[in-house]
Amino acid sequence: MTALSIRNLQKTYANGVVALKGIDLDVEQGDFFALLGSNGAGKSTAIGIICSLVNKSSGSVQVFGHDLDRDPAAVKQCIGLVPQEFNFNQFEPLEEIVANQAGYYGVERGEALRRTEECLRQLDLWDKRREMARELSGGMKRRLMIARALAHQPKLLILDEPTAGVDVEIRHNMWDLLREINQQGTTIILTTHYLEEAERMCRHIGIINQGEIIEHSSLSQFLNKLSAECYELNLREGLSDFVDQSIGGFAVSRLNDLTLQVEVPKEQSLNNLFALLSERGIEIVGMRSAQNRLEQLYMDILANSRRENG
Ligand code: ADP
């Protein structure tokens, strides 16, 4: 079953800005999908249309088989949205915020309270249920946003930049949590510009650039496009006279006395290189990836797409 199917979706805002130039997008049920793109690419516009917050200019959107034009209520029922900004009433207790949301989707009060307990427990907020939202820490507020979005048991959870501006610990907790929600069967779509986030969690990605989808594939297919990775090797002893050269087919260059940089073609092992370096009396004491490979690929794809568009 397809969770989301978008065909030739276009959006031109009243001021003439063309935010979406006819995009196609498919997300399968159970998937964890990242919609990537720089600021202004059109991510929020696409999410806004799917969630009935923005009117499309043309094209079609189907969510779990329900057409947005023909049955917008059924589409809404399928979706839980976690927007970027906190938009709950800060002076309401958590329990009320979540239960009222379920009620808003037509869930009867007793059942709404039962689901509220379930959601607050899952998001580790049950102990705080009687506290006012304003008393929560930033990380807890984010979890509350997710609890509220899950209150009516949506099949599709959409998060707009879920970890924008949060610290490392909260980000990692959030990733664990989202993975768990996905494993329990909820399809997840998130927008992000943290490529690491997409790499850690998502099975499929779409990259949107200037209102167009320029990449739509599985994460592994996407990463396969990388031809080489770059590593920095830390040396035990200083090397002042190393001349950049090819060793065993690897391009090795000197960054400074204690660091070499090496380009490793895909599917090649570094063991061979380490042996060859050791023969030359060079001992490696540490190494790290010199670039975020996903980031590099992303930049390449953007550059290609700009070139193609003149
Ligand atoms: P993203 O979420 O990827 O940052 P957006 O969908 O917010 O991108 O924006 C896409 C384009 O549409 C941008 O050029 C933006 O300035 C424009 N835009 C977004 N919202 C509006 C609006 N309400 N009115 C006019 N232009 C808008």
mmCIF file of N, CA, C and O and ligand atoms in Angstrom, residues 11-20 36-47 54 84 160-161 191 193 208 210-211, ligand 1:
data_model
loop_
_atom_site.group_PDB
_atom_site.id
_atom_site.type_symbol
_atom_site.label_atom_id
_atom_site.label_comp_id
_atom_site.label_asym_id
_atom_site.label_seq_id
_atom_site.Cartn_x
_atom_site.Cartn_y
_atom_site.Cartn_z
ATOM 1 N N LYS A 11 2.593 24.560 -7.047
ATOM 2 C CA LYS A 11 2.109 25.635 -6.183
ATOM 3 C C LYS A 11 2.750 26.945 -6.589
ATOM 4 O O LYS A 11 3.978 27.079 -6.625
ATOM 5 N N THR A 12 1.898 27.893 -6.924
ATOM 6 C CA THR A 12 2.360 29.260 -7.146
ATOM 7 C C THR A 12 1.661 30.130 -6.106
ATOM 8 O O THR A 12 0.428 30.105 -6.008
ATOM 9 N N TYR A 13 2.440 30.808 -5.272
ATOM 10 C CA TYR A 13 1.841 31.668 -4.247
ATOM 11 C C TYR A 13 1.275 32.932 -4.895
ATOM 12 O O TYR A 13 1.629 33.274 -6.037
ATOM 13 N N ALA A 14 0.406 33.622 -4.141
ATOM 14 C CA ALA A 14 -0.272 34.806 -4.668
ATOM 15 C C ALA A 14 0.719 35.869 -5.158
ATOM 16 O O ALA A 14 0.431 36.609 -6.101
ATOM 17 N N ASN A 15 1.893 35.905 -4.535
ATOM 18 C CA ASN A 15 2.882 36.910 -4.946
ATOM 19 C C ASN A 15 3.681 36.482 -6.183
ATOM 20 O O ASN A 15 4.628 37.137 -6.575
ATOM 21 N N GLY A 16 3.287 35.354 -6.770
ATOM 22 C CA GLY A 16 3.942 34.921 -8.004
ATOM 23 C C GLY A 16 5.082 33.936 -7.806
ATOM 24 O O GLY A 16 5.599 33.386 -8.779
ATOM 25 N N VAL A 17 5.484 33.686 -6.544
ATOM 26 C CA VAL A 17 6.577 32.733 -6.306
ATOM 27 C C VAL A 17 6.113 31.319 -6.662
ATOM 28 O O VAL A 17 5.071 30.863 -6.182
ATOM 29 N N VAL A 18 6.881 30.656 -7.528
ATOM 30 C CA VAL A 18 6.559 29.274 -7.880
ATOM 31 C C VAL A 18 7.328 28.370 -6.919
ATOM 32 O O VAL A 18 8.534 28.188 -7.047
ATOM 33 N N ALA A 19 6.634 27.843 -5.925
ATOM 34 C CA ALA A 19 7.312 27.066 -4.879
ATOM 35 C C ALA A 19 7.448 25.598 -5.273
ATOM 36 O O ALA A 19 8.410 24.938 -4.887
ATOM 37 N N LEU A 20 6.494 25.059 -6.028
ATOM 38 C CA LEU A 20 6.572 23.671 -6.503
ATOM 39 C C LEU A 20 6.272 23.638 -7.999
ATOM 40 O O LEU A 20 5.251 24.167 -8.436
ATOM 41 N N LEU A 36 14.618 16.069 1.815
ATOM 42 C CA LEU A 36 15.764 16.944 2.050
ATOM 43 C C LEU A 36 15.721 18.137 1.109
ATOM 44 O O LEU A 36 15.230 18.037 -0.003
ATOM 45 N N GLY A 37 16.298 19.225 1.565
ATOM 46 C CA GLY A 37 16.391 20.382 0.681
ATOM 47 C C GLY A 37 16.836 21.598 1.459
ATOM 48 O O GLY A 37 16.627 21.683 2.662
ATOM 49 N N SER A 38 17.457 22.539 0.767
ATOM 50 C CA SER A 38 17.927 23.749 1.443
ATOM 51 C C SER A 38 16.737 24.648 1.772
ATOM 52 O O SER A 38 15.615 24.371 1.364
ATOM 53 N N ASN A 39 17.005 25.725 2.455
ATOM 54 C CA ASN A 39 15.948 26.685 2.768
ATOM 55 C C ASN A 39 15.336 27.216 1.479
ATOM 56 O O ASN A 39 16.058 27.539 0.548
ATOM 57 N N GLY A 40 14.020 27.263 1.453
ATOM 58 C CA GLY A 40 13.341 27.823 0.288
ATOM 59 C C GLY A 40 13.141 26.827 -0.839
ATOM 60 O O GLY A 40 12.632 27.175 -1.904
ATOM 61 N N ALA A 41 13.537 25.567 -0.621
ATOM 62 C CA ALA A 41 13.451 24.555 -1.689
ATOM 63 C C ALA A 41 12.002 24.181 -2.011
ATOM 64 O O ALA A 41 11.684 23.796 -3.128
ATOM 65 N N GLY A 42 11.121 24.282 -1.002
ATOM 66 C CA GLY A 42 9.717 23.923 -1.218
ATOM 67 C C GLY A 42 9.199 22.841 -0.286
ATOM 68 O O GLY A 42 8.076 22.370 -0.435
ATOM 69 N N LYS A 43 10.016 22.451 0.706
ATOM 70 C CA LYS A 43 9.629 21.370 1.619
ATOM 71 C C LYS A 43 8.357 21.718 2.395
ATOM 72 O O LYS A 43 7.407 20.944 2.414
ATOM 73 N N SER A 44 8.358 22.884 3.026
ATOM 74 C CA SER A 44 7.208 23.249 3.865
ATOM 75 C C SER A 44 5.957 23.423 3.027
ATOM 76 O O SER A 44 4.854 23.113 3.483
ATOM 77 N N THR A 45 6.127 23.907 1.822
ATOM 78 C CA THR A 45 4.972 24.060 0.938
ATOM 79 C C THR A 45 4.364 22.691 0.650
ATOM 80 O O THR A 45 3.148 22.506 0.752
ATOM 81 N N ALA A 46 5.213 21.722 0.325
ATOM 82 C CA ALA A 46 4.716 20.368 0.036
ATOM 83 C C ALA A 46 4.008 19.791 1.261
ATOM 84 O O ALA A 46 2.888 19.271 1.158
ATOM 85 N N ILE A 47 4.646 19.899 2.432
ATOM 86 C CA ILE A 47 4.045 19.380 3.667
ATOM 87 C C ILE A 47 2.729 20.106 3.952
ATOM 88 O O ILE A 47 1.723 19.486 4.319
ATOM 89 N N VAL A 54 -2.072 24.511 3.170
ATOM 90 C CA VAL A 54 -1.775 25.352 2.007
ATOM 91 C C VAL A 54 -2.588 24.786 0.843
ATOM 92 O O VAL A 54 -2.695 23.573 0.699
ATOM 93 N N GLN A 84 7.200 22.752 13.104
ATOM 94 C CA GLN A 84 8.465 23.182 13.707
ATOM 95 C C GLN A 84 8.270 23.965 15.003
ATOM 96 O O GLN A 84 9.002 23.789 15.956
ATOM 97 N N ASP A 160 8.177 18.300 10.588
ATOM 98 C CA ASP A 160 8.893 19.350 9.868
ATOM 99 C C ASP A 160 10.115 19.746 10.696
ATOM 100 O O ASP A 160 9.963 20.326 11.771
ATOM 101 N N GLU A 161 11.293 19.386 10.228
ATOM 102 C CA GLU A 161 12.546 19.709 10.922
ATOM 103 C C GLU A 161 12.487 19.365 12.411
ATOM 104 O O GLU A 161 12.609 20.246 13.254
ATOM 105 N N THR A 191 11.093 16.277 7.231
ATOM 106 C CA THR A 191 11.924 17.182 6.441
ATOM 107 C C THR A 191 13.133 17.502 7.305
ATOM 108 O O THR A 191 13.034 17.549 8.530
ATOM 109 N N HIS A 193 17.388 19.371 7.110
ATOM 110 C CA HIS A 193 18.575 19.638 6.328
ATOM 111 C C HIS A 193 19.809 19.090 7.029
ATOM 112 O O HIS A 193 20.918 19.328 6.610
ATOM 113 N N ILE A 208 14.661 17.861 -2.734
ATOM 114 C CA ILE A 208 13.928 18.868 -3.467
ATOM 115 C C ILE A 208 14.812 20.110 -3.589
ATOM 116 O O ILE A 208 15.505 20.478 -2.642
ATOM 117 N N GLN A 210 14.705 23.997 -5.490
ATOM 118 C CA GLN A 210 13.978 25.014 -6.268
ATOM 119 C C GLN A 210 12.673 24.468 -6.847
ATOM 120 O O GLN A 210 12.396 24.621 -8.031
ATOM 121 N N GLY A 211 11.915 23.805 -5.992
ATOM 122 C CA GLY A 211 10.589 23.352 -6.399
ATOM 123 C C GLY A 211 10.552 22.108 -7.259
ATOM 124 O O GLY A 211 9.507 21.739 -7.792
HETATM 125 P P1 ADP B 1 11.417 25.179 2.522
HETATM 126 O O1 ADP B 1 10.409 24.640 3.468
HETATM 127 O O2 ADP B 1 12.101 24.132 1.722
HETATM 128 O O3 ADP B 1 12.382 26.111 3.185
HETATM 129 P P2 ADP B 1 9.210 26.719 1.471
HETATM 130 O O4 ADP B 1 8.200 25.760 0.979
HETATM 131 O O5 ADP B 1 8.966 27.381 2.785
HETATM 132 O O6 ADP B 1 10.648 26.059 1.412
HETATM 133 O O7 ADP B 1 9.355 27.884 0.403
HETATM 134 C C1 ADP B 1 9.448 27.676 -0.999
HETATM 135 C C2 ADP B 1 9.371 29.021 -1.717
HETATM 136 O O8 ADP B 1 8.076 29.581 -1.550
HETATM 137 C C3 ADP B 1 10.335 30.063 -1.146
HETATM 138 O O9 ADP B 1 10.798 30.853 -2.226
HETATM 139 C C4 ADP B 1 9.472 30.864 -0.219
HETATM 140 O O10 ADP B 1 9.965 32.184 -0.089
HETATM 141 C C5 ADP B 1 8.129 30.855 -0.914
HETATM 142 N N1 ADP B 1 7.007 30.953 0.025
HETATM 143 C C6 ADP B 1 6.750 30.127 1.076
HETATM 144 N N2 ADP B 1 5.597 30.489 1.691
HETATM 145 C C7 ADP B 1 5.118 31.548 1.005
HETATM 146 C C8 ADP B 1 3.956 32.368 1.151
HETATM 147 N N3 ADP B 1 3.043 32.155 2.109
HETATM 148 N N4 ADP B 1 3.785 33.380 0.261
HETATM 149 C C9 ADP B 1 4.680 33.578 -0.705
HETATM 150 N N5 ADP B 1 5.793 32.861 -0.912
HETATM 151 C C10 ADP B 1 6.016 31.845 -0.065
#
